Amino acid sequence: MVNVRVNGDRLMTSLMELAAIGVTDGGGVTRLALSDEDRAGRDLLSSWMNEAGLEVRVDDFGNMTGLRAGKTDEPPVLLASHIDTVVKGGKYDGALGVIGALEVIRTLNDNSIETGKPVAVVNWTNEEGARFEPAMQCSGAVAGRFTREYVYNRSDRQGIRFEDELRRIGYLGEESSRPLPASAYLELHIEQGPVLEDAKQAVGVVGGIVGITWIEVTITGQSDHAGPSPMGLRRDPLVAASEIIQGVERIATMEDDIAVATVGRISVEPNVINTIPGKVVFSVDFRHPDGEVLNDQAARLEALVAHVCSERSVTGEVNRFWASEPTPFDPAVVKAIRSTCTSLGVDYGELWSGAGHDAKYMAGICPSGMVFVRSKGGLSHCEEEESSAEDIEAGVNVLLGAALRLASRKR
Ligand SMILES: [Zn+2]
């Protein structure tokens, strides 16, 4: 394996140049999918891809692929992420993976390295789903999870259609330009959580993307006047809910130290200061790498709701209304990333992603993996999002090394 390293200064300069497009007062970025800012970012990226000698193709979802030929014409190793952001997002979420991939290509060029398989940079359209829901839309469409009709007819809050905006910004291309087939898929991303920082590790080798279960719990009791109703005669659904919410935290913490559970939404009826509530509805979000654990947690929640409700003479209903299966990454791709960390002497940790990424859908159609870079304070989707230049450079060096390994791997 050639001992090459990326150019950290050039990498940071390009990241900052892209971050200037849609820059916010607080030093973050607002570059919503298919906005004028997205177009400007794409134009800049496209010019950089051309300068790096890449053939740039745009598909029917606006996904951009810059292909660098290899010794063979086998399917390429894709290095991908996204340049769209949420409102008042950060400089690195998504952009790091795309500019990091570009820096890998520039480094291969500098060192006149001819890879076995071709290597390609991919910029996915609308990963965030902040303007056109849902998230990860265009990797999902390429992976066969969404139809073109579905994607084209998504509209933003102003009622503007995806397809119309894609055409307006000049990035409506051909189906034949989709980045498929692929030999392997690598995505470099900031961690967006505090695990690497807590463990004092610069880079994360990602085992997969956790599964998610969304549950809605409805507790119904008896609404009544707050004054004349003695405590012993009440059927208060909010007090029952509070016990259950404490239990949700216990269900996660008793499992292991990676299970997470969140009650993020609650509504109380009638929500009046001097009235005992009659009905409470709240959400539960369970996340874990193991689907069986998620099933167990949902079952424990059901038992808990039944127990608390019978003790408090209220009724409970548990509705598991949405689930996303855990997505383990390809062992050979994960190994290529881990081996690269070891050979580069990078301080790394192993973790699963608690958030969704385009890699989730790509994992369904080709061997995939992700590299994380430590986030300061674990913050993301905000203007304060930050990673050090040293960690970013280490992450891109890992991306380069893993890409070289995968591009030279025999079929
Ligand atoms: Zn992202």
CSV table of C-alpha atoms and ligand atoms in Angstrom, one decimal:
chain,number,residue,atom,x,y,z
A,1,MET,CA,0.0,0.0,0.0
A,2,VAL,CA,1.4,3.4,-1.0
A,3,ASN,CA,2.0,5.7,1.9
A,4,VAL,CA,0.1,8.7,0.7
A,5,ARG,CA,-1.5,11.5,2.8
A,6,VAL,CA,-4.1,14.1,1.8
A,7,ASN,CA,-3.2,17.9,1.7
A,8,GLY,CA,-4.8,19.2,5.0
A,9,ASP,CA,-4.5,22.9,4.1
A,10,ARG,CA,-6.1,22.4,0.6
A,11,LEU,CA,-8.9,20.3,2.2
A,12,MET,CA,-9.7,23.0,4.9
A,13,THR,CA,-9.5,25.8,2.3
A,14,SER,CA,-12.1,24.1,0.1
A,15,LEU,CA,-14.3,23.2,3.0
A,16,MET,CA,-14.3,26.9,4.1
A,17,GLU,CA,-14.9,28.1,0.6
A,18,LEU,CA,-18.0,25.9,0.3
A,19,ALA,CA,-19.1,26.9,3.8
A,20,ALA,CA,-19.2,30.6,2.6
A,21,ILE,CA,-22.1,29.7,0.3
A,22,GLY,CA,-25.2,30.2,2.5
A,23,VAL,CA,-23.2,31.4,5.5
A,24,THR,CA,-25.3,32.6,8.4
A,25,ASP,CA,-24.7,35.4,10.9
A,26,GLY,CA,-23.8,32.8,13.5
A,27,GLY,CA,-21.1,31.2,11.4
A,28,GLY,CA,-23.3,28.3,10.3
A,29,VAL,CA,-24.7,27.5,6.8
A,30,THR,CA,-28.2,27.5,5.4
A,31,ARG,CA,-28.0,25.7,2.0
A,32,LEU,CA,-31.4,24.0,1.6
A,33,ALA,CA,-31.8,21.4,-1.2
A,34,LEU,CA,-32.4,22.8,-4.7
A,35,SER,CA,-32.2,26.4,-3.4
A,36,ASP,CA,-30.0,29.1,-5.1
A,37,GLU,CA,-27.4,28.4,-2.5
A,38,ASP,CA,-27.5,24.7,-3.3
A,39,ARG,CA,-27.0,25.6,-7.0
A,40,ALA,CA,-24.0,27.8,-6.2
A,41,GLY,CA,-22.5,25.0,-4.1
A,42,ARG,CA,-23.1,22.5,-6.9
A,43,ASP,CA,-21.5,24.9,-9.4
A,44,LEU,CA,-18.4,25.3,-7.3
A,45,LEU,CA,-18.2,21.6,-6.7
A,46,SER,CA,-18.6,20.9,-10.3
A,47,SER,CA,-15.8,23.3,-11.2
A,48,TRP,CA,-13.5,21.6,-8.7
A,49,MET,CA,-14.4,18.2,-10.0
A,50,ASN,CA,-13.5,19.3,-13.5
A,51,GLU,CA,-10.2,20.8,-12.4
A,52,ALA,CA,-9.5,17.4,-10.8
A,53,GLY,CA,-10.0,15.8,-14.2
A,54,LEU,CA,-13.3,14.1,-13.2
A,55,GLU,CA,-16.0,13.4,-15.7
A,56,VAL,CA,-19.1,14.9,-14.0
A,57,ARG,CA,-22.5,13.3,-14.6
A,58,VAL,CA,-25.9,14.5,-13.2
A,59,ASP,CA,-28.7,12.0,-12.9
A,60,ASP,CA,-32.5,12.4,-12.9
A,61,PHE,CA,-32.5,13.3,-9.2
A,62,GLY,CA,-29.7,15.8,-9.5
A,63,ASN,CA,-27.2,13.4,-7.8
A,64,MET,CA,-23.8,14.4,-9.0
A,65,THR,CA,-21.1,11.9,-9.8
A,66,GLY,CA,-17.5,12.6,-10.7
A,67,LEU,CA,-15.7,9.5,-12.0
A,68,ARG,CA,-12.0,8.9,-12.0
A,69,ALA,CA,-11.0,6.0,-14.2
A,70,GLY,CA,-9.2,3.0,-12.9
A,71,LYS,CA,-7.1,0.3,-14.5
A,72,THR,CA,-10.2,-1.8,-15.0
A,73,ASP,CA,-13.7,-0.7,-16.0
A,74,GLU,CA,-15.3,-2.6,-13.0
A,75,PRO,CA,-17.9,-0.6,-11.1
A,76,PRO,CA,-16.4,2.2,-9.1
A,77,VAL,CA,-15.8,2.7,-5.4
A,78,LEU,CA,-18.1,5.5,-4.5
A,79,LEU,CA,-17.1,8.2,-1.9
A,80,ALA,CA,-20.2,10.1,-1.1
A,81,SER,CA,-22.2,12.5,1.1
A,82,HIS,CA,-24.3,15.6,0.6
A,83,ILE,CA,-23.9,19.4,0.4
A,84,ASP,CA,-27.4,20.4,1.4
A,85,THR,CA,-28.0,21.5,5.0
A,86,VAL,CA,-30.8,22.2,7.4
A,87,VAL,CA,-31.7,25.8,8.2
A,88,LYS,CA,-28.9,27.2,10.3
A,89,GLY,CA,-26.9,24.0,10.0
A,90,GLY,CA,-23.1,23.6,10.3
A,91,LYS,CA,-20.1,23.7,7.9
A,92,TYR,CA,-19.3,20.0,8.0
A,93,ASP,CA,-22.5,17.9,8.1
A,94,GLY,CA,-22.4,16.4,4.6
A,95,ALA,CA,-19.9,18.8,3.1
A,96,LEU,CA,-17.0,17.0,4.9
A,97,GLY,CA,-17.9,13.7,3.0
A,98,VAL,CA,-18.1,15.4,-0.4
A,99,ILE,CA,-15.0,17.7,-0.1
A,100,GLY,CA,-13.1,14.9,1.7
A,101,ALA,CA,-13.9,12.6,-1.3
A,102,LEU,CA,-12.7,15.4,-3.7
A,103,GLU,CA,-9.5,15.7,-1.7
A,104,VAL,CA,-9.0,11.9,-2.0
A,105,ILE,CA,-9.2,12.4,-5.8
A,106,ARG,CA,-6.8,15.4,-5.8
A,107,THR,CA,-4.3,13.3,-3.7
A,108,LEU,CA,-4.5,10.4,-6.1
A,109,ASN,CA,-3.8,12.9,-8.9
A,110,ASP,CA,-0.9,14.5,-7.1
A,111,ASN,CA,0.7,11.1,-6.6
A,112,SER,CA,-0.2,9.8,-10.1
A,113,ILE,CA,-1.9,6.8,-8.5
A,114,GLU,CA,-3.8,4.5,-10.8
A,115,THR,CA,-6.4,2.6,-8.8
A,116,GLY,CA,-7.6,-0.9,-9.8
A,117,LYS,CA,-11.3,0.0,-9.8
A,118,PRO,CA,-12.4,3.5,-10.7
A,119,VAL,CA,-13.1,5.9,-7.8
A,120,ALA,CA,-16.0,8.4,-7.8
A,121,VAL,CA,-17.1,11.4,-5.8
A,122,VAL,CA,-20.9,11.5,-5.3
A,123,ASN,CA,-23.0,14.5,-4.0
A,124,TRP,CA,-26.5,13.2,-3.1
A,125,THR,CA,-29.4,15.5,-3.6
A,126,ASN,CA,-31.6,16.4,-0.5
A,127,GLU,CA,-30.1,14.2,2.2
A,128,GLU,CA,-31.5,16.4,4.9
A,129,GLY,CA,-35.1,16.4,3.9
A,130,ALA,CA,-35.3,19.8,5.6
A,131,ARG,CA,-37.0,21.4,2.6
A,132,PHE,CA,-38.5,18.4,0.8
A,133,GLU,CA,-39.4,15.5,3.3
A,134,PRO,CA,-38.4,12.8,3.8
A,135,ALA,CA,-34.6,12.7,4.4
A,136,MET,CA,-32.1,10.6,2.3
A,137,GLN,CA,-34.5,10.9,-0.6
A,138,CYS,CA,-32.3,10.6,-3.6
A,139,SER,CA,-30.0,7.9,-2.4
A,140,GLY,CA,-33.2,6.1,-1.4
A,141,ALA,CA,-34.6,6.6,-4.9
A,142,VAL,CA,-31.4,5.3,-6.6
A,143,ALA,CA,-31.5,2.3,-4.2
A,144,GLY,CA,-35.1,1.6,-5.3
A,145,ARG,CA,-36.8,2.7,-2.0
A,146,PHE,CA,-38.7,5.6,-3.6
A,147,THR,CA,-40.1,6.0,-7.1
A,148,ARG,CA,-39.2,8.9,-9.3
A,149,GLU,CA,-42.8,10.1,-9.3
A,150,TYR,CA,-42.8,10.1,-5.5
A,151,VAL,CA,-39.6,12.2,-5.3
A,152,TYR,CA,-40.6,14.6,-8.1
A,153,ASN,CA,-43.9,15.3,-6.4
A,154,ARG,CA,-42.5,16.2,-3.0
A,155,SER,CA,-43.2,19.8,-2.3
A,156,ASP,CA,-41.8,22.3,0.2
A,157,ARG,CA,-43.9,24.5,2.6
A,158,GLN,CA,-44.5,27.0,-0.2
A,159,GLY,CA,-45.9,24.2,-2.4
A,160,ILE,CA,-43.0,24.3,-4.8
A,161,ARG,CA,-42.4,20.8,-6.3
A,162,PHE,CA,-39.0,19.0,-6.2
A,163,GLU,CA,-38.9,18.4,-9.9
A,164,ASP,CA,-39.6,22.1,-10.8
A,165,GLU,CA,-36.8,23.3,-8.5
A,166,LEU,CA,-34.4,20.7,-9.8
A,167,ARG,CA,-35.1,21.9,-13.3
A,168,ARG,CA,-34.9,25.6,-12.3
A,169,ILE,CA,-31.4,25.2,-10.8
A,170,GLY,CA,-30.2,23.3,-13.9
A,171,TYR,CA,-29.5,20.0,-12.3
A,172,LEU,CA,-32.1,17.7,-13.8
A,173,GLY,CA,-30.1,15.1,-15.6
A,174,GLU,CA,-30.4,11.6,-17.1
A,175,GLU,CA,-31.4,8.3,-15.4
A,176,SER,CA,-28.4,6.7,-17.1
A,177,SER,CA,-26.1,9.0,-15.1
A,178,ARG,CA,-27.1,7.4,-11.7
A,179,PRO,CA,-24.0,6.3,-9.8
A,180,LEU,CA,-24.7,2.6,-10.3
A,181,PRO,CA,-23.6,-0.1,-10.2
A,182,ALA,CA,-20.9,0.3,-7.5
A,183,SER,CA,-18.2,-2.0,-6.1
A,184,ALA,CA,-18.3,-0.4,-2.7
A,185,TYR,CA,-19.7,2.7,-0.9
A,186,LEU,CA,-17.8,4.8,1.6
A,187,GLU,CA,-19.3,7.8,3.4
A,188,LEU,CA,-17.2,10.1,5.6
A,189,HIS,CA,-19.3,12.2,8.1
A,190,ILE,CA,-19.0,14.1,11.3
A,191,GLU,CA,-20.2,12.0,14.3
A,192,GLN,CA,-23.0,14.4,15.3
A,193,GLY,CA,-22.8,12.9,18.8
A,194,PRO,CA,-20.4,13.0,21.8
A,195,VAL,CA,-19.1,9.4,21.9
A,196,LEU,CA,-15.7,9.9,20.2
A,197,GLU,CA,-15.0,13.1,22.1
A,198,ASP,CA,-15.8,11.3,25.4
A,199,ALA,CA,-13.5,8.5,24.4
A,200,LYS,CA,-10.8,10.9,23.2
A,201,GLN,CA,-10.8,9.3,19.7
A,202,ALA,CA,-10.4,11.3,16.5
A,203,VAL,CA,-12.1,8.9,14.1
A,204,GLY,CA,-14.9,6.4,14.3
A,205,VAL,CA,-15.3,3.1,12.5
A,206,VAL,CA,-19.0,2.8,12.1
A,207,GLY,CA,-20.6,-0.7,12.5
A,208,GLY,CA,-23.9,0.3,11.0
A,209,ILE,CA,-26.9,2.5,11.5
A,210,VAL,CA,-29.2,1.7,14.4
A,211,GLY,CA,-32.8,0.6,14.1
A,212,ILE,CA,-35.5,2.9,15.2
A,213,THR,CA,-39.0,2.2,16.7
A,214,TRP,CA,-41.5,4.9,17.0
A,215,ILE,CA,-44.4,4.4,19.4
A,216,GLU,CA,-47.3,6.5,20.4
A,217,VAL,CA,-48.8,6.0,23.9
A,218,THR,CA,-52.3,7.3,24.7
A,219,ILE,CA,-53.4,7.3,28.4
A,220,THR,CA,-57.0,8.1,29.1
A,221,GLY,CA,-58.4,9.0,32.6
A,222,GLN,CA,-61.1,11.2,33.9
A,223,SER,CA,-60.9,15.0,33.5
A,224,ASP,CA,-62.2,16.9,36.6
A,225,HIS,CA,-62.0,20.1,38.6
A,226,ALA,CA,-58.6,20.5,40.4
A,227,GLY,CA,-60.2,21.7,43.6
A,228,PRO,CA,-63.0,19.4,44.8
A,229,SER,CA,-61.4,16.0,43.7
A,230,PRO,CA,-59.5,14.3,46.5
A,231,MET,CA,-56.2,12.7,45.5
A,232,GLY,CA,-57.3,9.1,46.2
A,233,LEU,CA,-60.3,9.4,43.9
A,234,ARG,CA,-58.6,10.7,40.8
A,235,ARG,CA,-57.9,8.9,37.6
A,236,ASP,CA,-55.1,11.2,36.4
A,237,PRO,CA,-53.5,10.1,33.1
A,238,LEU,CA,-50.6,12.6,33.3
A,239,VAL,CA,-49.4,11.2,36.6
A,240,ALA,CA,-49.6,7.7,35.0
A,241,ALA,CA,-47.7,9.1,32.0
A,242,SER,CA,-44.9,10.5,34.2
A,243,GLU,CA,-44.4,7.1,35.8
A,244,ILE,CA,-44.2,5.5,32.3
A,245,ILE,CA,-41.8,8.1,31.0
A,246,GLN,CA,-39.4,7.4,34.0
A,247,GLY,CA,-39.8,3.7,33.0
A,248,VAL,CA,-38.8,4.5,29.4
A,249,GLU,CA,-35.5,5.8,30.6
A,250,ARG,CA,-35.0,2.7,32.7
A,251,ILE,CA,-35.8,0.4,29.7
A,252,ALA,CA,-32.9,2.0,27.8
A,253,THR,CA,-30.4,2.2,30.7
A,254,MET,CA,-31.0,-1.4,31.9
A,255,GLU,CA,-30.2,-2.8,28.4
A,256,ASP,CA,-26.6,-1.7,27.9
A,257,ASP,CA,-24.8,1.6,27.4
A,258,ILE,CA,-25.7,2.0,23.7
A,259,ALA,CA,-29.5,1.7,23.9
A,260,VAL,CA,-31.2,5.1,23.8
A,261,ALA,CA,-34.9,6.0,24.4
A,262,THR,CA,-36.5,9.4,24.2
A,263,VAL,CA,-39.9,10.9,24.9
A,264,GLY,CA,-39.8,14.0,22.8
A,265,ARG,CA,-43.4,14.9,22.3
A,266,ILE,CA,-46.3,15.1,24.7
A,267,SER,CA,-49.8,16.5,24.6
A,268,VAL,CA,-52.1,17.0,27.5
A,269,GLU,CA,-55.8,17.6,27.3
A,270,PRO,CA,-57.3,20.0,28.1
A,271,ASN,CA,-54.0,21.5,29.3
A,272,VAL,CA,-55.6,23.8,31.8
A,273,ILE,CA,-54.1,24.9,35.1
A,274,ASN,CA,-57.0,24.0,37.3
A,275,THR,CA,-58.3,20.9,35.6
A,276,ILE,CA,-57.1,17.3,36.1
A,277,PRO,CA,-56.2,16.1,32.6
A,278,GLY,CA,-58.4,13.7,30.8
A,279,LYS,CA,-56.0,12.4,28.1
A,280,VAL,CA,-52.3,12.4,27.5
A,281,VAL,CA,-50.5,11.3,24.3
A,282,PHE,CA,-46.8,11.0,24.1
A,283,SER,CA,-44.2,9.6,21.7
A,284,VAL,CA,-41.4,7.1,22.4
A,285,ASP,CA,-38.3,6.8,20.2
A,286,PHE,CA,-36.2,3.6,20.8
A,287,ARG,CA,-32.9,3.1,19.0
A,288,HIS,CA,-30.5,0.2,19.0
A,289,PRO,CA,-28.3,-1.8,16.6
A,290,ASP,CA,-30.1,-5.1,17.4
A,291,GLY,CA,-33.7,-5.5,16.1
A,292,GLU,CA,-34.4,-8.1,18.8
A,293,VAL,CA,-33.5,-5.7,21.5
A,294,LEU,CA,-35.9,-3.1,19.9
A,295,ASN,CA,-38.7,-5.7,20.0
A,296,ASP,CA,-37.9,-6.5,23.7
A,297,GLN,CA,-38.0,-2.8,24.5
A,298,ALA,CA,-41.4,-2.3,22.9
A,299,ALA,CA,-42.7,-5.4,24.8
A,300,ARG,CA,-41.4,-4.0,28.1
A,301,LEU,CA,-43.0,-0.7,27.4
A,302,GLU,CA,-46.4,-2.4,26.7
A,303,ALA,CA,-46.1,-4.4,30.0
A,304,LEU,CA,-45.2,-1.2,31.9
A,305,VAL,CA,-48.1,0.7,30.4
A,306,ALA,CA,-50.5,-2.1,31.3
A,307,HIS,CA,-49.2,-2.3,34.9
A,308,VAL,CA,-49.2,1.5,35.6
A,309,CYS,CA,-52.6,1.9,34.0
A,310,SER,CA,-54.2,-0.8,36.1
A,311,GLU,CA,-52.7,0.6,39.3
A,312,ARG,CA,-54.0,4.0,38.5
A,313,SER,CA,-57.4,3.0,37.0
A,314,VAL,CA,-56.7,4.7,33.7
A,315,THR,CA,-56.6,3.1,30.2
A,316,GLY,CA,-53.5,2.9,28.0
A,317,GLU,CA,-53.0,2.2,24.4
A,318,VAL,CA,-49.6,1.5,22.8
A,319,ASN,CA,-49.3,2.0,19.0
A,320,ARG,CA,-46.0,1.0,17.3
A,321,PHE,CA,-46.5,3.1,14.2
A,322,TRP,CA,-43.2,3.2,12.5
A,323,ALA,CA,-39.9,1.2,12.5
A,324,SER,CA,-36.6,1.3,10.6
A,325,GLU,CA,-34.6,-1.9,10.7
A,326,PRO,CA,-31.0,-1.8,11.9
A,327,THR,CA,-28.5,-1.6,9.0
A,328,PRO,CA,-25.2,-3.4,9.7
A,329,PHE,CA,-22.4,-2.3,7.3
A,330,ASP,CA,-20.5,-4.8,5.2
A,331,PRO,CA,-17.9,-6.6,7.3
A,332,ALA,CA,-15.2,-6.3,4.6
A,333,VAL,CA,-15.8,-2.6,4.2
A,334,VAL,CA,-15.7,-2.1,8.0
A,335,LYS,CA,-12.5,-4.1,8.1
A,336,ALA,CA,-10.9,-2.0,5.3
A,337,ILE,CA,-11.7,1.1,7.4
A,338,ARG,CA,-10.4,-0.4,10.6
A,339,SER,CA,-7.2,-1.7,9.0
A,340,THR,CA,-6.6,1.8,7.6
A,341,CYS,CA,-6.9,3.4,11.0
A,342,THR,CA,-4.5,0.9,12.5
A,343,SER,CA,-1.9,1.3,9.7
A,344,LEU,CA,-2.1,5.1,9.9
A,345,GLY,CA,-1.9,5.1,13.7
A,346,VAL,CA,-5.1,7.0,14.0
A,347,ASP,CA,-6.9,6.9,17.4
A,348,TYR,CA,-10.2,5.3,16.5
A,349,GLY,CA,-13.2,3.9,18.2
A,350,GLU,CA,-16.0,1.6,17.0
A,351,LEU,CA,-19.6,2.8,17.2
A,352,TRP,CA,-22.9,2.7,15.4
A,353,SER,CA,-24.6,5.7,13.9
A,354,GLY,CA,-27.7,6.9,15.8
A,355,ALA,CA,-28.7,9.1,12.9
A,356,GLY,CA,-29.7,8.2,9.4
A,357,HIS,CA,-27.4,8.7,6.4
A,358,ASP,CA,-27.4,8.0,2.7
A,359,ALA,CA,-25.2,5.0,3.5
A,360,LYS,CA,-28.3,3.3,5.0
A,361,TYR,CA,-30.0,3.0,1.6
A,362,MET,CA,-26.8,2.3,-0.3
A,363,ALA,CA,-26.0,-0.6,2.1
A,364,GLY,CA,-29.0,-2.4,0.6
A,365,ILE,CA,-27.5,-2.5,-2.9
A,366,CYS,CA,-23.7,-2.6,-2.4
A,367,PRO,CA,-21.0,-3.3,0.3
A,368,SER,CA,-21.0,-0.1,2.3
A,369,GLY,CA,-19.4,1.6,5.3
A,370,MET,CA,-18.9,4.9,7.1
A,371,VAL,CA,-16.1,6.8,8.8
A,372,PHE,CA,-16.9,9.3,11.5
A,373,VAL,CA,-14.9,12.3,12.6
A,374,ARG,CA,-15.2,13.6,16.2
A,375,SER,CA,-17.6,16.4,16.7
A,376,LYS,CA,-16.8,19.1,19.3
A,377,GLY,CA,-19.4,18.9,22.1
A,378,GLY,CA,-21.2,16.3,19.9
A,379,LEU,CA,-23.1,19.2,18.3
A,380,SER,CA,-24.7,19.2,14.8
A,381,HIS,CA,-27.6,20.6,12.8
A,382,CYS,CA,-26.6,23.9,14.4
A,383,GLU,CA,-24.3,26.8,13.8
A,384,GLU,CA,-21.9,25.7,16.6
A,385,GLU,CA,-21.1,22.4,14.8
A,386,GLU,CA,-17.3,22.1,14.8
A,387,SER,CA,-14.5,19.6,14.3
A,388,SER,CA,-10.8,20.3,14.5
A,389,ALA,CA,-8.7,20.5,11.4
A,390,GLU,CA,-6.5,17.7,12.7
A,391,ASP,CA,-9.5,15.3,13.2
A,392,ILE,CA,-10.9,16.2,9.8
A,393,GLU,CA,-7.5,15.6,8.1
A,394,ALA,CA,-7.2,12.2,9.9
A,395,GLY,CA,-10.7,11.3,8.8
A,396,VAL,CA,-10.0,12.1,5.2
A,397,ASN,CA,-6.7,10.1,5.3
A,398,VAL,CA,-8.8,7.1,6.6
A,399,LEU,CA,-11.2,7.7,3.7
A,400,LEU,CA,-8.3,7.7,1.2
A,401,GLY,CA,-6.7,4.6,2.7
A,402,ALA,CA,-9.9,2.6,2.8
A,403,ALA,CA,-10.8,3.7,-0.8
A,404,LEU,CA,-7.4,2.5,-1.9
A,405,ARG,CA,-7.9,-0.9,-0.2
A,406,LEU,CA,-11.4,-1.3,-1.7
A,407,ALA,CA,-10.3,-0.2,-5.2
A,408,SER,CA,-7.6,-2.8,-5.3
A,409,ARG,CA,-9.7,-5.6,-3.9
A,410,LYS,CA,-10.2,-8.5,-6.2
A,411,ARG,CA,-13.7,-9.2,-7.3
B,1,ZN,ZN,-25.4,14.6,6.9
